[in-house]
N, CA and C atoms as an extended XYZ file, in Angstrom:
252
Properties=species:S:1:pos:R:3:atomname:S:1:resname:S:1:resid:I:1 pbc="F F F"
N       -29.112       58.118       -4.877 N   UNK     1
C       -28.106       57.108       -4.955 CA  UNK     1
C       -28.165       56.263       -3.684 C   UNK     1
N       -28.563       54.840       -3.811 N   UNK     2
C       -27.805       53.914       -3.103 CA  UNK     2
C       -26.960       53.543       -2.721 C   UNK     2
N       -26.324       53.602       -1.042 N   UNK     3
C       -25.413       52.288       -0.271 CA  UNK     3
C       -25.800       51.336       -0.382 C   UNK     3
N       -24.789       50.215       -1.098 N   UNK     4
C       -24.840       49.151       -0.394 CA  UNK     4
C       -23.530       48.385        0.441 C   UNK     4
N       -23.571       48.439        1.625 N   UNK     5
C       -22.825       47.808        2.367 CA  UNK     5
C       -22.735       46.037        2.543 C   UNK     5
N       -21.692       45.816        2.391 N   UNK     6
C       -22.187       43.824        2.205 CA  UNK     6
C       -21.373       43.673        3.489 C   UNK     6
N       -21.928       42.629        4.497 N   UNK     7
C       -21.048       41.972        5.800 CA  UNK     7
C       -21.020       40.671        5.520 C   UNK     7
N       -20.131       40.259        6.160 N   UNK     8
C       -19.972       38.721        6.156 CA  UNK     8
C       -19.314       38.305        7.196 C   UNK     8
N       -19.887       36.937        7.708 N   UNK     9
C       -18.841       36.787        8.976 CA  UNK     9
C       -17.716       36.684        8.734 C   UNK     9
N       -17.091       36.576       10.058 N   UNK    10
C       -15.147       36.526       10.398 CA  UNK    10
C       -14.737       35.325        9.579 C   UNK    10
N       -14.181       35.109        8.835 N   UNK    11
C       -13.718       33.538        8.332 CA  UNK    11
C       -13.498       32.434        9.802 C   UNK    11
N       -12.624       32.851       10.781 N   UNK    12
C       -12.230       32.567       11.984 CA  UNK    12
C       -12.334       33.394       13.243 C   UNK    12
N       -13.272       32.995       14.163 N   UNK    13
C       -13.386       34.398       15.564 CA  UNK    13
C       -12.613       33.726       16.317 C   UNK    13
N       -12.380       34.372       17.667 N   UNK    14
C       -11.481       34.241       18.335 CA  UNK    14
C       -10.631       33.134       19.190 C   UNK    14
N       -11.695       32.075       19.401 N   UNK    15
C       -11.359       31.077       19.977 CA  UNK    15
C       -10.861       29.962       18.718 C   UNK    15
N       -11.076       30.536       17.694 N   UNK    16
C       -10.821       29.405       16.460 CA  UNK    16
C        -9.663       30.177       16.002 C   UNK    16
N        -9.076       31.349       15.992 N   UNK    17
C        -7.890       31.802       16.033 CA  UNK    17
C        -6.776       30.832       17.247 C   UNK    17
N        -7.298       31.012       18.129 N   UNK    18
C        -6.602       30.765       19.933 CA  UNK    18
C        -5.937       29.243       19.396 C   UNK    18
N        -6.976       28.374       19.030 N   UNK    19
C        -6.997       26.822       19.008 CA  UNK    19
C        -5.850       26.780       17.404 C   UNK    19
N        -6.022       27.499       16.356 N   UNK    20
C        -4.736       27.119       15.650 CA  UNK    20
C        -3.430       27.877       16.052 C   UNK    20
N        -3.861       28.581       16.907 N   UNK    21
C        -2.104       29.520       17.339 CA  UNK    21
C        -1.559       28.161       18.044 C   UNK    21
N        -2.582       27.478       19.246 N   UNK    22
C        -1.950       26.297       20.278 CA  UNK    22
C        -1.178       25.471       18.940 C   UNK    22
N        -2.083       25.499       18.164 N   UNK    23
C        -1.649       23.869       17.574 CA  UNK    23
C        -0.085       23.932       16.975 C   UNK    23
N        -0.388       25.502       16.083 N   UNK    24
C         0.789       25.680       15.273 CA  UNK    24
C         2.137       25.901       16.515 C   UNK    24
N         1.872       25.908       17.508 N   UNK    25
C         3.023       25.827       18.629 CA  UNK    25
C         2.823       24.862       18.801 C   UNK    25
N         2.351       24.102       19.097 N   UNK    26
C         2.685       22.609       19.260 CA  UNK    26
C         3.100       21.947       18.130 C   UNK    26
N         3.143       22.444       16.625 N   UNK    27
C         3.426       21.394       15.796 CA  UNK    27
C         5.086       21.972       16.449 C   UNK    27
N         5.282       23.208       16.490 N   UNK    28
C         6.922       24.053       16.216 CA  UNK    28
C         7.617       23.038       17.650 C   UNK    28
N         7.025       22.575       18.634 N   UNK    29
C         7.935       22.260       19.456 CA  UNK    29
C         8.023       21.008       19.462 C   UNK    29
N         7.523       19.979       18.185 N   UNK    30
C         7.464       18.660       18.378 CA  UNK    30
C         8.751       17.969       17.401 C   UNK    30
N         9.106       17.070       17.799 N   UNK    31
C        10.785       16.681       16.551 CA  UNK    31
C        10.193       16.060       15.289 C   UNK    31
N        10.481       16.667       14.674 N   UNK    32
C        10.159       15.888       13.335 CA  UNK    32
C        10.160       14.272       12.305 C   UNK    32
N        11.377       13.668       13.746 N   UNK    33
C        11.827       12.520       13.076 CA  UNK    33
C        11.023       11.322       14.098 C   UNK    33
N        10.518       11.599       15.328 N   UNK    34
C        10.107       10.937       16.405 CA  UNK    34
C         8.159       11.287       16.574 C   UNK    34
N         8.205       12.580       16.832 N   UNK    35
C         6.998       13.054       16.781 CA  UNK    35
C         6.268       13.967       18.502 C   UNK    35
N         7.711       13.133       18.744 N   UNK    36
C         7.531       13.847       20.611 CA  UNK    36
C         7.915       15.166       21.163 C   UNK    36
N         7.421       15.553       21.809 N   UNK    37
C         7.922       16.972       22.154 CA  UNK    37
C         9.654       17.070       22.259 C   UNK    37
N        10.289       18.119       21.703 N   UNK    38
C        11.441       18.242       21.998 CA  UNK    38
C        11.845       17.901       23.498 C   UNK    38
N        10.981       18.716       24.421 N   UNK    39
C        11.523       18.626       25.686 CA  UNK    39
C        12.348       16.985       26.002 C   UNK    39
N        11.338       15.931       25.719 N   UNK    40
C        11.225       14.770       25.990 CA  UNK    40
C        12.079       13.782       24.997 C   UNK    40
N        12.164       13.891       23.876 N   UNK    41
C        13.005       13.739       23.057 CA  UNK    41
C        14.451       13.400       22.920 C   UNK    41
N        14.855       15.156       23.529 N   UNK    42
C        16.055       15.264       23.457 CA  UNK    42
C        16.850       15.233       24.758 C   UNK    42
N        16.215       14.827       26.085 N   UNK    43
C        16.882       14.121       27.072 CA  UNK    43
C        17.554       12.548       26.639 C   UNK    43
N        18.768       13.404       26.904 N   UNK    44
C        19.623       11.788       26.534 CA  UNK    44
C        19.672       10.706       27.482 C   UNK    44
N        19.097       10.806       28.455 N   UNK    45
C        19.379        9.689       29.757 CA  UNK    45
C        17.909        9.016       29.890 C   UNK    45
N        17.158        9.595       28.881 N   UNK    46
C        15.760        8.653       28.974 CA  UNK    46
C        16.248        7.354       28.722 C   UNK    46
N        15.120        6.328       28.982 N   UNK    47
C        15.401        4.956       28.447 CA  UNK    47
C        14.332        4.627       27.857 C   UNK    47
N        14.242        4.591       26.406 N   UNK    48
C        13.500        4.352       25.372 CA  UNK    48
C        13.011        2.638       25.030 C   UNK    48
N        11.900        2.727       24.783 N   UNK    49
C        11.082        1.382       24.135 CA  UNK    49
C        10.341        1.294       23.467 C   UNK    49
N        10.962        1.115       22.266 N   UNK    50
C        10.165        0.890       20.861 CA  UNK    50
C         9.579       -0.177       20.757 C   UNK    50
N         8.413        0.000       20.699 N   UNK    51
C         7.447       -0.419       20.164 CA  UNK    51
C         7.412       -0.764       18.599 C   UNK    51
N         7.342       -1.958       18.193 N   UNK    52
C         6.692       -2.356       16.675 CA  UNK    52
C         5.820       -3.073       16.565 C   UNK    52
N         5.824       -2.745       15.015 N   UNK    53
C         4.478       -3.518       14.469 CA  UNK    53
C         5.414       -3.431       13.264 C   UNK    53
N         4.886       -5.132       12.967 N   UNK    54
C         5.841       -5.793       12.074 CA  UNK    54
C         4.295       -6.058       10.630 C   UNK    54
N         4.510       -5.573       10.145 N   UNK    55
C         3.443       -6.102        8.644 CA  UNK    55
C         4.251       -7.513        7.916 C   UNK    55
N         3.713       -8.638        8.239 N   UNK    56
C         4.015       -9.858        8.101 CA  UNK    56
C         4.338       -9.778        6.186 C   UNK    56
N         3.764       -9.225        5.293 N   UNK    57
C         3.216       -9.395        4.158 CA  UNK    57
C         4.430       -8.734        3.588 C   UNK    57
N         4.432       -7.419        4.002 N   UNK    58
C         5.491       -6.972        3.512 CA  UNK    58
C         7.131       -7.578        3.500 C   UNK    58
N         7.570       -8.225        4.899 N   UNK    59
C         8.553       -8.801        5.480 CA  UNK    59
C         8.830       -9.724        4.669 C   UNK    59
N         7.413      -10.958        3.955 N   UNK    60
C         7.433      -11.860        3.360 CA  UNK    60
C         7.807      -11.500        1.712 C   UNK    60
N         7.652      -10.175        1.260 N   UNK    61
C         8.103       -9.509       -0.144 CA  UNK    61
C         9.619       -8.988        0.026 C   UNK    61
N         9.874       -8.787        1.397 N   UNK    62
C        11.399       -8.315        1.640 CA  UNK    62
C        11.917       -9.309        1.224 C   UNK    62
N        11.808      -10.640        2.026 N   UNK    63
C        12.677      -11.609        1.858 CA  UNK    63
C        12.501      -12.401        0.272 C   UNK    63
N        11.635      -12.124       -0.378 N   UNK    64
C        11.403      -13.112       -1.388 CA  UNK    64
C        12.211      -12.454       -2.688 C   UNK    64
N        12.077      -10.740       -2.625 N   UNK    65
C        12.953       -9.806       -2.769 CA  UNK    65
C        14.399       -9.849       -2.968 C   UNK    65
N        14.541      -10.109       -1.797 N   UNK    66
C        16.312      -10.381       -1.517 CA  UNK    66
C        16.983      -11.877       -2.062 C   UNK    66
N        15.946      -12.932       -1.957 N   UNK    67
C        16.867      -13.830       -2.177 CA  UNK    67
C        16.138      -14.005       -4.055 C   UNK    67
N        15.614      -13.450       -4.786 N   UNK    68
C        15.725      -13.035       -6.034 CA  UNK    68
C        16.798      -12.192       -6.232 C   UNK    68
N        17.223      -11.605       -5.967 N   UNK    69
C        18.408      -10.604       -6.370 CA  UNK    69
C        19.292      -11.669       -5.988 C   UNK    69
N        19.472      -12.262       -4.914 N   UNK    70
C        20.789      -12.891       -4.192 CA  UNK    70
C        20.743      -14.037       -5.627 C   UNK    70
N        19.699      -14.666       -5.994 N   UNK    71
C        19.848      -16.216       -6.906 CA  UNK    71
C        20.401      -15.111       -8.250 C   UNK    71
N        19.794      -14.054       -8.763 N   UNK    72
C        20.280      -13.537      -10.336 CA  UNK    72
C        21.777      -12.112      -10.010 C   UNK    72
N        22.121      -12.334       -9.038 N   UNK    73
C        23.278      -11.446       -8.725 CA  UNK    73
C        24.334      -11.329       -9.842 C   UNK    73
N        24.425      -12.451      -10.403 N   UNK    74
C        25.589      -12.593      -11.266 CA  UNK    74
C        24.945      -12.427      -13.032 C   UNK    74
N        23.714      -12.320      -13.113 N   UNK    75
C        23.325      -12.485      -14.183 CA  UNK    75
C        23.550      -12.118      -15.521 C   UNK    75
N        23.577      -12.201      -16.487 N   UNK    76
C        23.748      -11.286      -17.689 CA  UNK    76
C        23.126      -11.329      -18.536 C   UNK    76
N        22.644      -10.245      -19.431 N   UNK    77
C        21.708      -10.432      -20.397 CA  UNK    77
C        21.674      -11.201      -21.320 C   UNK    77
N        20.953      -11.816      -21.725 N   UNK    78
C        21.071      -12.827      -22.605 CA  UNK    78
C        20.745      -12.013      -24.759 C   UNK    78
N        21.028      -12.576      -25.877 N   UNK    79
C        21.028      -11.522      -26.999 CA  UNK    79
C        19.783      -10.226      -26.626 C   UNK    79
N        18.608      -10.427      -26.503 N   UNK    80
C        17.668       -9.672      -26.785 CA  UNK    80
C        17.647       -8.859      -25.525 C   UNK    80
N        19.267       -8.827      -24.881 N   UNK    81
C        19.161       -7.715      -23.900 CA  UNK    81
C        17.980       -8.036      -22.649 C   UNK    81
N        17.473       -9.526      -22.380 N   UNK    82
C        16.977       -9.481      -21.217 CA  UNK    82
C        17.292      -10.494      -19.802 C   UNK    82
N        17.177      -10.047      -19.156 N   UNK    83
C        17.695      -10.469      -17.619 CA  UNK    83
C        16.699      -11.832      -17.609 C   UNK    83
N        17.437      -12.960      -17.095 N   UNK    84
C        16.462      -14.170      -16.311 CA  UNK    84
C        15.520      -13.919      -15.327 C   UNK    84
């Protein structure tokens, strides 16, 4: 009768263990709504500067958006049940 023994490597060795333990602590200490470390975050006496970036295209569908709703605000269906 035959052994057969089968090996295979580690899925993950040790330093590739090490590097997702860091990360998964770093995701746990970062705020969820900002993206910055708690530490930094949640000092209230920082003085913050946001930064944007404005997508022109979209801004231009906001507004074209709004003042469609604003012109049919009052509207009502007409027989076949449809909106102007």
């Amino acid at each position: 009768m035959s052994v057969t023994t089968v090996t295979s490597e580690p899925r993950f060795d040790d330093s590739d263990r090490e590097a997702l333990w860091a990360l998964w602590a770093d995701e746990l200490e970062r705020c969820p709504e900002c993206g910055q470390p708690r530490s930094v975050c949640s000092v209230r006496d920082t003085a913050w500067y946001p930064q944007r970036n404005v997508c022109w295209a979209t801004a231009a569908r906001n507004v074209a958006q709004r003042r469609f709703e604003a012109l049919h605000k009052d509207a009502k269906p007409d027989e076949a049940g449809y909106l102007p």
